[in-house]
Every structure is written in structure tokens, then in C-alpha cells.
PDB file of C-alpha atoms in Angstrom:
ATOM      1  CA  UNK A   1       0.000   0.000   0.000  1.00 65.00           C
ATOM      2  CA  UNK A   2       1.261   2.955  -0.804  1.00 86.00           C
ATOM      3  CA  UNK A   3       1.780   5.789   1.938  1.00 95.00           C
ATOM      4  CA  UNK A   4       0.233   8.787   2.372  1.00 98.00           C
ATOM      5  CA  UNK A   5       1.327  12.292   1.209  1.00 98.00           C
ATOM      6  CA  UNK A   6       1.157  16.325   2.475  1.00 98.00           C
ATOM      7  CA  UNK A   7       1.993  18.652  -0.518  1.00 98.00           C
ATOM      8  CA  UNK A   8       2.819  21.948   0.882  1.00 98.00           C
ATOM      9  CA  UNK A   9       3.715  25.332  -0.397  1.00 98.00           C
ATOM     10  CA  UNK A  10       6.940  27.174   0.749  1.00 98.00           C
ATOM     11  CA  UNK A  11       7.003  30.522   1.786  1.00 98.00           C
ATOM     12  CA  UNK A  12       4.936  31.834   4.828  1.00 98.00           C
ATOM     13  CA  UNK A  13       4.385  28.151   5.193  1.00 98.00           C
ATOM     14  CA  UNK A  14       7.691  26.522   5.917  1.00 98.00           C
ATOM     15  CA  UNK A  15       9.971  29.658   5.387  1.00 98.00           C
ATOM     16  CA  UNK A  16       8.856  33.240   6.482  1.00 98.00           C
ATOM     17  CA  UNK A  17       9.234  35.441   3.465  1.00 97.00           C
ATOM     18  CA  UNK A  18       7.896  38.321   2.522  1.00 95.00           C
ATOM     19  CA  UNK A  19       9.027  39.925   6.005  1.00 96.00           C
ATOM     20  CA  UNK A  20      12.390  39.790   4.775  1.00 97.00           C
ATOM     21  CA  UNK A  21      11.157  40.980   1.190  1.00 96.00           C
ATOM     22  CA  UNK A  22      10.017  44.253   3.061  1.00 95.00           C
ATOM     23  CA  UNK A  23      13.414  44.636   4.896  1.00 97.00           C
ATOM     24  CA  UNK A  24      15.217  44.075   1.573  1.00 97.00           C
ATOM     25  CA  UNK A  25      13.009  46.896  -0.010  1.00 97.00           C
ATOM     26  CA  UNK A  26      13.661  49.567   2.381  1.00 96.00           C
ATOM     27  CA  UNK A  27      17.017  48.847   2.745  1.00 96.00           C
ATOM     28  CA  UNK A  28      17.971  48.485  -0.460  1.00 95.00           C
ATOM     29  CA  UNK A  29      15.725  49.495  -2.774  1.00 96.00           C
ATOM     30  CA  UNK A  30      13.974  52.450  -1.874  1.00 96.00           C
ATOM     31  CA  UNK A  31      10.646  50.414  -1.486  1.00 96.00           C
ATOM     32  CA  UNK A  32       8.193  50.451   1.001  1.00 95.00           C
ATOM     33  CA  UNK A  33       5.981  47.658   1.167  1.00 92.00           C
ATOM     34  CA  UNK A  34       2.532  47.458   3.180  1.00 90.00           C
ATOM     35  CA  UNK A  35      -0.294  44.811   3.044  1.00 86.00           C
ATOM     36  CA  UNK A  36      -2.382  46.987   5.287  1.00 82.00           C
ATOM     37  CA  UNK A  37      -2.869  49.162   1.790  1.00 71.00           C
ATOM     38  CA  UNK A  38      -4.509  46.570  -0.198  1.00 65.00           C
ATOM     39  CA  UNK A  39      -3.561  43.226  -2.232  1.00 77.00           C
ATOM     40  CA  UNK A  40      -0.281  42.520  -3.100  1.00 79.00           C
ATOM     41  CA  UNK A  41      -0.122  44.866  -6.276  1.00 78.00           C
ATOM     42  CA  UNK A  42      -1.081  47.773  -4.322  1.00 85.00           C
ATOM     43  CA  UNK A  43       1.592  46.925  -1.485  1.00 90.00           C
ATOM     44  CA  UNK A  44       4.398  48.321  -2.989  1.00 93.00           C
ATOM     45  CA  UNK A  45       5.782  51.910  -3.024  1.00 94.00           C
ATOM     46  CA  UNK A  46       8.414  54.331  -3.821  1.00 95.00           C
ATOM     47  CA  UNK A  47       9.664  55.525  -0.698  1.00 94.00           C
ATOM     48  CA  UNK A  48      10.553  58.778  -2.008  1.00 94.00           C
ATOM     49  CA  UNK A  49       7.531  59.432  -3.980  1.00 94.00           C
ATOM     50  CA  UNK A  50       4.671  57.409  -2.429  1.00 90.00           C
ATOM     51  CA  UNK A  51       4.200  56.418  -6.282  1.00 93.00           C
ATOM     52  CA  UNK A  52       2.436  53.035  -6.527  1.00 93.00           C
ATOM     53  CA  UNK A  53       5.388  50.213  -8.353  1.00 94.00           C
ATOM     54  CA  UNK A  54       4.586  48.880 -12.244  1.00 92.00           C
ATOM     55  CA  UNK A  55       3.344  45.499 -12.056  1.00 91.00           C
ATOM     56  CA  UNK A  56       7.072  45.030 -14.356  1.00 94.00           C
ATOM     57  CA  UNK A  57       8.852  46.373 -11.248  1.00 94.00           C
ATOM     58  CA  UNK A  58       7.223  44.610  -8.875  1.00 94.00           C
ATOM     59  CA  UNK A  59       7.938  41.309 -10.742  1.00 92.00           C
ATOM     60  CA  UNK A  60      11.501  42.349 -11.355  1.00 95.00           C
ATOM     61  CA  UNK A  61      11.786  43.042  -7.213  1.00 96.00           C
ATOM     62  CA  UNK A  62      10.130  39.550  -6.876  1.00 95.00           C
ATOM     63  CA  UNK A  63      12.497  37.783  -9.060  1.00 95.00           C
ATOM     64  CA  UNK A  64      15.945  39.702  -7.557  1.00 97.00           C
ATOM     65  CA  UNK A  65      15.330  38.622  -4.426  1.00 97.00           C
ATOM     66  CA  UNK A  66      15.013  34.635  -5.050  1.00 97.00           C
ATOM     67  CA  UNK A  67      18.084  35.660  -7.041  1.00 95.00           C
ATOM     68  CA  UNK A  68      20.111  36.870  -4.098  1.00 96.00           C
ATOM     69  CA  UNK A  69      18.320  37.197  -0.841  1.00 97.00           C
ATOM     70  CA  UNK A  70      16.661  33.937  -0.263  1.00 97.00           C
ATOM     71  CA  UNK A  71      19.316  33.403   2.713  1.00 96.00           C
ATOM     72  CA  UNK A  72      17.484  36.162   4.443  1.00 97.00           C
ATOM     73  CA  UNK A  73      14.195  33.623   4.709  1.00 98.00           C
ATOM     74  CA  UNK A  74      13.842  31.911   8.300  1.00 98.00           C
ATOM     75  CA  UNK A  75      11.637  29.208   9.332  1.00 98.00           C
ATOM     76  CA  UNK A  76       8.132  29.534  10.043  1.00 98.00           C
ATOM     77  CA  UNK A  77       7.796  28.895  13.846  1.00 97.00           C
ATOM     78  CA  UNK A  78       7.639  24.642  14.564  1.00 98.00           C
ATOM     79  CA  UNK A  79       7.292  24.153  10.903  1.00 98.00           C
ATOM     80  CA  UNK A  80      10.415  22.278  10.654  1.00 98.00           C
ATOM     81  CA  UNK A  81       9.896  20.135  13.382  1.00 98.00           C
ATOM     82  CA  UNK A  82       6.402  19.577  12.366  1.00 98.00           C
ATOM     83  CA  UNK A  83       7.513  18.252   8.845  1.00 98.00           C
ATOM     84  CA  UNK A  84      10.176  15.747  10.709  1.00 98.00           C
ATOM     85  CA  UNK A  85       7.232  14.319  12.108  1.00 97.00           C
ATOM     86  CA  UNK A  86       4.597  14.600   9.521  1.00 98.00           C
ATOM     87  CA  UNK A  87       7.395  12.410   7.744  1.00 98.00           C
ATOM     88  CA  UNK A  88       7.104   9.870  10.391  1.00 97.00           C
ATOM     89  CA  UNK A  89       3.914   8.778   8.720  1.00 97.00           C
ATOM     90  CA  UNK A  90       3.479   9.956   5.413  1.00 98.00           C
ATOM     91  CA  UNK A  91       5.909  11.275   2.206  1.00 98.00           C
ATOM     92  CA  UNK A  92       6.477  15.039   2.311  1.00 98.00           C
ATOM     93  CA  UNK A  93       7.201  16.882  -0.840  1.00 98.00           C
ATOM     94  CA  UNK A  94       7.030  20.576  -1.649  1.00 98.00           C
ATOM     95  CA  UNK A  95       5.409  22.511  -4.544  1.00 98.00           C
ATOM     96  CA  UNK A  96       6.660  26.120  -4.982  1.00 98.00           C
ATOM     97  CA  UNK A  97       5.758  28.677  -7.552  1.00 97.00           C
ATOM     98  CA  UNK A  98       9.254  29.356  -8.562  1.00 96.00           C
ATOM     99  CA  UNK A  99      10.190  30.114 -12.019  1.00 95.00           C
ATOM    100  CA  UNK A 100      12.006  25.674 -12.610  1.00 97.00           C
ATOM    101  CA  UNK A 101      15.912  26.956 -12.373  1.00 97.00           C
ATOM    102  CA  UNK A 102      15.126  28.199  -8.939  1.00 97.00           C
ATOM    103  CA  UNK A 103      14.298  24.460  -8.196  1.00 97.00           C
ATOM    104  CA  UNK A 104      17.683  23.293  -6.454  1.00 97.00           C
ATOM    105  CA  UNK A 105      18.040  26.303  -4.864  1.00 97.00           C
ATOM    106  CA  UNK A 106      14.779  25.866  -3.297  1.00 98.00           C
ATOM    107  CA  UNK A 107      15.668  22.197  -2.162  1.00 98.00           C
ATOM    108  CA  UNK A 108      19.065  23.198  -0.880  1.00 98.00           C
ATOM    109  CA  UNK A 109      17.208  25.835   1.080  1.00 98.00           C
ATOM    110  CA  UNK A 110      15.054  24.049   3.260  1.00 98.00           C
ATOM    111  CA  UNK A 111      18.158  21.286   3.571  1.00 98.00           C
ATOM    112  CA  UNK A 112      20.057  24.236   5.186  1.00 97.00           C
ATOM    113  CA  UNK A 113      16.751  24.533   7.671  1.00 97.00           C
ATOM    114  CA  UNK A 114      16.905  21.318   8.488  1.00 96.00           C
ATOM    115  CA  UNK A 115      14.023  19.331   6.078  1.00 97.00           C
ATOM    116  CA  UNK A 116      15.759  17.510   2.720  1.00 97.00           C
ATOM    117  CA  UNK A 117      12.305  17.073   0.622  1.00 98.00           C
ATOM    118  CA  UNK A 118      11.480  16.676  -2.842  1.00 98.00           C
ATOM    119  CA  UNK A 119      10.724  19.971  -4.223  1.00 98.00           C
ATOM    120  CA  UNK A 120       8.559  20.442  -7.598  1.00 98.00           C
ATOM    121  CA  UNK A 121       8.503  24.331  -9.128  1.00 98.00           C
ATOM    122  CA  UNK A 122       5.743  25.752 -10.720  1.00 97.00           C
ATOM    123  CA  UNK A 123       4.129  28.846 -12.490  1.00 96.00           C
ATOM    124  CA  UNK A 124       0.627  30.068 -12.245  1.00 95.00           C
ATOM    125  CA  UNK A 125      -2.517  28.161 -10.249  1.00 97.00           C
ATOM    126  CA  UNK A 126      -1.289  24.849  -8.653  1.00 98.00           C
ATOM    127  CA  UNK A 127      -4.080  22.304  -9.097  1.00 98.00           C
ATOM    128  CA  UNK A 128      -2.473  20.402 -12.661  1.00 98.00           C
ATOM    129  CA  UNK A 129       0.664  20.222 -10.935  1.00 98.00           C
ATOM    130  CA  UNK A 130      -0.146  19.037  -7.886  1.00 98.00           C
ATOM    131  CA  UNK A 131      -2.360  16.749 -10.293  1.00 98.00           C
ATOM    132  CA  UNK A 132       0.418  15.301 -11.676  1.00 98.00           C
ATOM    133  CA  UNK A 133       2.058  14.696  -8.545  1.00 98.00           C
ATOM    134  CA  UNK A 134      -0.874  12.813  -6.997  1.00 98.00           C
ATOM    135  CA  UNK A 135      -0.126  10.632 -10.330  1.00 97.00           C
ATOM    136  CA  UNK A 136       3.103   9.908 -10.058  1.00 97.00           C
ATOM    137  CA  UNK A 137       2.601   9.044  -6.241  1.00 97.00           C
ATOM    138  CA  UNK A 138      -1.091   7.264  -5.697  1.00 97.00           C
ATOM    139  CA  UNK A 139      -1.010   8.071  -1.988  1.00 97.00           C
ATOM    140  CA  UNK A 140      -3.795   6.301   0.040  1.00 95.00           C
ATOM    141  CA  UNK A 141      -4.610   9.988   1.192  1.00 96.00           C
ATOM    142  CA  UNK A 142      -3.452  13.551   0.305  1.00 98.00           C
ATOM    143  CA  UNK A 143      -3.274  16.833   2.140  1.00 98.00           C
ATOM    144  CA  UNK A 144      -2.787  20.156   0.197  1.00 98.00           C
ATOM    145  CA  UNK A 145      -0.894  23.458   1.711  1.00 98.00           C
ATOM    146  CA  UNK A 146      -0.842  26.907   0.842  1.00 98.00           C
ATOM    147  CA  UNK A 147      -1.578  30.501   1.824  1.00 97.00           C
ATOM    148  CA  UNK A 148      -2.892  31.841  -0.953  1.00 96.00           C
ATOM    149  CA  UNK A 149      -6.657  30.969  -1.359  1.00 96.00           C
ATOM    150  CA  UNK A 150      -6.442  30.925  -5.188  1.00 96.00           C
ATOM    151  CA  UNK A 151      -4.132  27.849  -5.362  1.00 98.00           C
ATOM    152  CA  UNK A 152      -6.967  26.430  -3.027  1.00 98.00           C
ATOM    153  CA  UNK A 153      -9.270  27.015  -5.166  1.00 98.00           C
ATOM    154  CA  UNK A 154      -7.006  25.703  -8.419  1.00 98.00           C
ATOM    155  CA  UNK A 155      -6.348  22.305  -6.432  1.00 98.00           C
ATOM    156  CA  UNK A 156     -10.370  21.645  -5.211  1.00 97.00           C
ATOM    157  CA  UNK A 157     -11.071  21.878  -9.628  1.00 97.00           C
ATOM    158  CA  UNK A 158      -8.184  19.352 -10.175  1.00 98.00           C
ATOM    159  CA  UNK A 159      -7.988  17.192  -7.087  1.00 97.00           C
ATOM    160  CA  UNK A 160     -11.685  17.564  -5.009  1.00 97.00           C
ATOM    161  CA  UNK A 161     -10.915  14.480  -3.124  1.00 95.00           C
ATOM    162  CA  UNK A 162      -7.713  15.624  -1.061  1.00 97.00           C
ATOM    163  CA  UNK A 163      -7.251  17.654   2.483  1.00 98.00           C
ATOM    164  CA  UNK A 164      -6.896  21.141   1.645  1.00 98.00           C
ATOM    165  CA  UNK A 165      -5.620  23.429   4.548  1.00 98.00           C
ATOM    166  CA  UNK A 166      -5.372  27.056   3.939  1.00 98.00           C
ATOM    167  CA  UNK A 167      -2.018  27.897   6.725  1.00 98.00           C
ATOM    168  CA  UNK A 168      -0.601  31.749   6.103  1.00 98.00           C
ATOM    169  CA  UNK A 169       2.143  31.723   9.015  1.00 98.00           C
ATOM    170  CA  UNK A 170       2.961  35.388   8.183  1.00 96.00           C
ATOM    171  CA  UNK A 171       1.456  38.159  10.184  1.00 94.00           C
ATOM    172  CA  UNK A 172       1.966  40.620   7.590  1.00 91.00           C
ATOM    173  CA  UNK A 173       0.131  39.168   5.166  1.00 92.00           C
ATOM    174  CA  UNK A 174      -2.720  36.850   7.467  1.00 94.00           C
ATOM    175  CA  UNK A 175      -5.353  39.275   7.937  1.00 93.00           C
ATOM    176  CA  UNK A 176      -5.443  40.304   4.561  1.00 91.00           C
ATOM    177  CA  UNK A 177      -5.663  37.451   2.204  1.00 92.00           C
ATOM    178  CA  UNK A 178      -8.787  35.692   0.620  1.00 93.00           C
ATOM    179  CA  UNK A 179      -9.838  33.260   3.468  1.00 96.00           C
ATOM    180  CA  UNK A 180      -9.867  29.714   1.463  1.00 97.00           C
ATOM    181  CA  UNK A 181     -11.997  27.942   3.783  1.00 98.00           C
ATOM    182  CA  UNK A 182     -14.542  30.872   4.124  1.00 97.00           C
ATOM    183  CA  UNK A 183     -14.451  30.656   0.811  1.00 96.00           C
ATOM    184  CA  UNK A 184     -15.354  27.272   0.450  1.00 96.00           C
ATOM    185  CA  UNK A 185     -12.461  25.872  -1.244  1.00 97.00           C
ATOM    186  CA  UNK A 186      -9.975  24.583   2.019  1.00 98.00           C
ATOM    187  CA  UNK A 187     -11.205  21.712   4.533  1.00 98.00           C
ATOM    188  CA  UNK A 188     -10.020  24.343   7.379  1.00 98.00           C
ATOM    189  CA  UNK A 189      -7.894  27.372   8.046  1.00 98.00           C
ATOM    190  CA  UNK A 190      -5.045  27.289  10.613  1.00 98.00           C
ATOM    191  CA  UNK A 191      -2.253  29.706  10.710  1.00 98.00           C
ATOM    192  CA  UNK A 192       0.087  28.246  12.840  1.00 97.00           C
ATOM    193  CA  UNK A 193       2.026  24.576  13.058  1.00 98.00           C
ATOM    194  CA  UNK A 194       0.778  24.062  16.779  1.00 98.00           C
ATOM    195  CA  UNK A 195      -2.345  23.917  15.318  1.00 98.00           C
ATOM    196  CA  UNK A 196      -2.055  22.568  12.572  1.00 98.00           C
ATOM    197  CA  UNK A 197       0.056  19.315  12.867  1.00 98.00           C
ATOM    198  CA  UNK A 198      -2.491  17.202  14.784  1.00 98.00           C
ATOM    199  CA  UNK A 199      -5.343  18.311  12.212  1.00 98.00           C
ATOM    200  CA  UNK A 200      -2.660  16.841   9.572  1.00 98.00           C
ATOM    201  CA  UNK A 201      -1.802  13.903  11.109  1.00 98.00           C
ATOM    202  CA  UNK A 202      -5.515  12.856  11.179  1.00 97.00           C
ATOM    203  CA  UNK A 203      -6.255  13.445   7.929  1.00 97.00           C
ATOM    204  CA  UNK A 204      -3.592  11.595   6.628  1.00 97.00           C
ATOM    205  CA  UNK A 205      -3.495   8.451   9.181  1.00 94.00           C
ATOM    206  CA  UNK A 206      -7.100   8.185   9.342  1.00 89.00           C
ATOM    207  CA  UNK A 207      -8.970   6.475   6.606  1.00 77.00           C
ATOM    208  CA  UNK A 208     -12.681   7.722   7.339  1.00 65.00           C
ATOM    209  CA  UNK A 209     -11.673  11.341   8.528  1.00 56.00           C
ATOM    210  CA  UNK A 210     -14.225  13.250   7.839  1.00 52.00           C
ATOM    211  CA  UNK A 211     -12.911  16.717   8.770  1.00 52.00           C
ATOM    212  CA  UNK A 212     -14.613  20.234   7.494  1.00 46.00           C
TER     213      UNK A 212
END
């Protein structure tokens, strides 16, 4: 029989990041950035001006720091040790919207934190990828992880059957996402590992776990 399997996102989930994104900005790019304004596009600002960033620039920012700064990211609080035991009982592999040559840099990441897992990149909504990975694996059950409620949504089109749990770790960013369970589309919505890890271990270890 084959085991079962958590598919969870990176950042804000295992590795805090766009905390350090924000420190990066002001210090070295003249850029503030503030979640309390809005959605992400409307986060990010001049200093100097107050003028609101071209969604070019703000893509450019994006991609400069996984190209230099992702040493700056630092793990979400018991999410590492959470994972080691997760692993205990089920295969643990990651799936990251990172452009595919950020891929091993992603893996050797989370090594340095302490977790070596499979990692699988991908661009745009999540639910054929993690399609294909539920393929190439057949668990006997699946859980789904991510922040962002539109990868939620992507995954209940492609994959209805699986655990979906909607866990934003970051403060910055919590109280102002799209709530994924609220809006139908996650099984629940925890933000921290505490939390989190026993609702995860019974979905996965127990066959008629009917959790909403």
C-alpha cells in the first residue's frame, strides 16, 4: 500500500518570506511595502515618492530577491519540526511557484533549515501540478498546503478528493488574504504549526476522517 502524502507550499508556510522581502526593499531598494494598503499589487511603493510600483517592477523586485536574498528567509515557527514528524507517517514533498531553475536552490534551502524534501517548481494556479504529482505518487490519502486561497481554489477543480488546509504563518500578510476555507475551497484554516500538525496527522493516518 502505498503511503500517504502532504503537498505543501513554501514561503509563509515553511519559510517566512515576505518579512524579509520588506526589509530588503527599504534597505535596499527604496521600497516600502505594506499589506495593510490593499492586495499585493497595491503593497508596494516608492519611498521617495509614495508612487504606486509597475506590475514590471514589482515582478523584477520579486524575481531579484530569489536571485540573491533567499538566505534572508527563516523558518516559520515549529514548521520544521512539524515536517520531521509529519514524515514519520506519510511522504512530504514541496510545490513552490518558482520560475524551474530556482528548483535546487529551493531544495538546498530548506536542507540548510533542516528538512531535505522533494521539491517540484511551478508557475501560475497549482491544481495540474499538484495533479500530476498525486499521479506519479497514488497516496492512500493527500493533504494540500498553501496561503494563498487561489491555489486552493485551483487544487479543489483538479484534485476535489484531497485535504486542503489554507495555513498563512505570516502576520503581515494573514489578515489580509482571501480566506480559502470561508471561501469554500480549504477543509479548514489554521495559521500556525501548533495547530495545525495534529489536524494533519488525522487526515492523513485516518482512513474515514471526515474533517470540514
Amino acid at each position: 500500500m502505498t503511503r500517504p502524502l502532504l503537498i505543501t507550499d513554501c514561503d509563509e508556510v515553511l519559510l517566512y518570506m515576505v518579512s524579509h522581502f520588506r526589509d530588503w526593499l527599504a534597505e535596499d531598494e527604496g521600497v516600502s511595502f505594506d499589506m495593510s494598503r490593499g492586495d499585493f499589487s497595491s503593497a508596494m511603493r516608492h519611498t521617495d515618492s509614495g508612487a504606486l510600483l509597475e506590475q514590471a517592477e514589482m515582478w523584477s523586485l520579486l524575481n531579484k530577491f530569489f536571485d540573491g536574498q533567499m538566505a534572508r528567509q527563516t523558518a516559520v515557527e515549529g514548521a520544521i519540526e512539524a515536517i520531521r514528524a509529519i514524515a514519520d507517517h506519510a511522504d512530504v514533498v514541496v510545490l513552490t511557484n518558482l520560475m524551474d531553475f530556482r528548483q535546487e536552490a529551493r531544495r538546498r534551502q530548506l536542507a540548510d533549515h533542516g528538512v531535505e524534501l522533494k521539491v517540484y517548481t511551478n508557475q501560475g494556479p497549482k491544481g495540474p501540478a499538484l495533479k500530476a504529482i498525486l499521479d506519479e505518487y497514488a497516496p492512500s490519502r493527500a493533504v494540500f498546503i498553501d496561503d494563498l486561497a487561489q491555489h486552493h481554489g485551483s487544487v479543489a477543480e483538479f484534485a476535489p478528493d484531497i485535504g486542503r488546509l489554507h495555513l498563512c504563518a505570516e502576520p503581515l500578510l494573514a489578515p489580509h488574504i482571501t480566506c480559502a476555507h470561508a471561501a469554500g475551497h480549504a477543509h479548514a484554516r489554521i495559521d500556525d504549526w501548533k495547530s495545525a500538525t495534529p489536524w494533519l496527522l488525522d487526515w492523513l493516518t485516518t482512513p474515514d476522517s471526515t474533517q470540514t
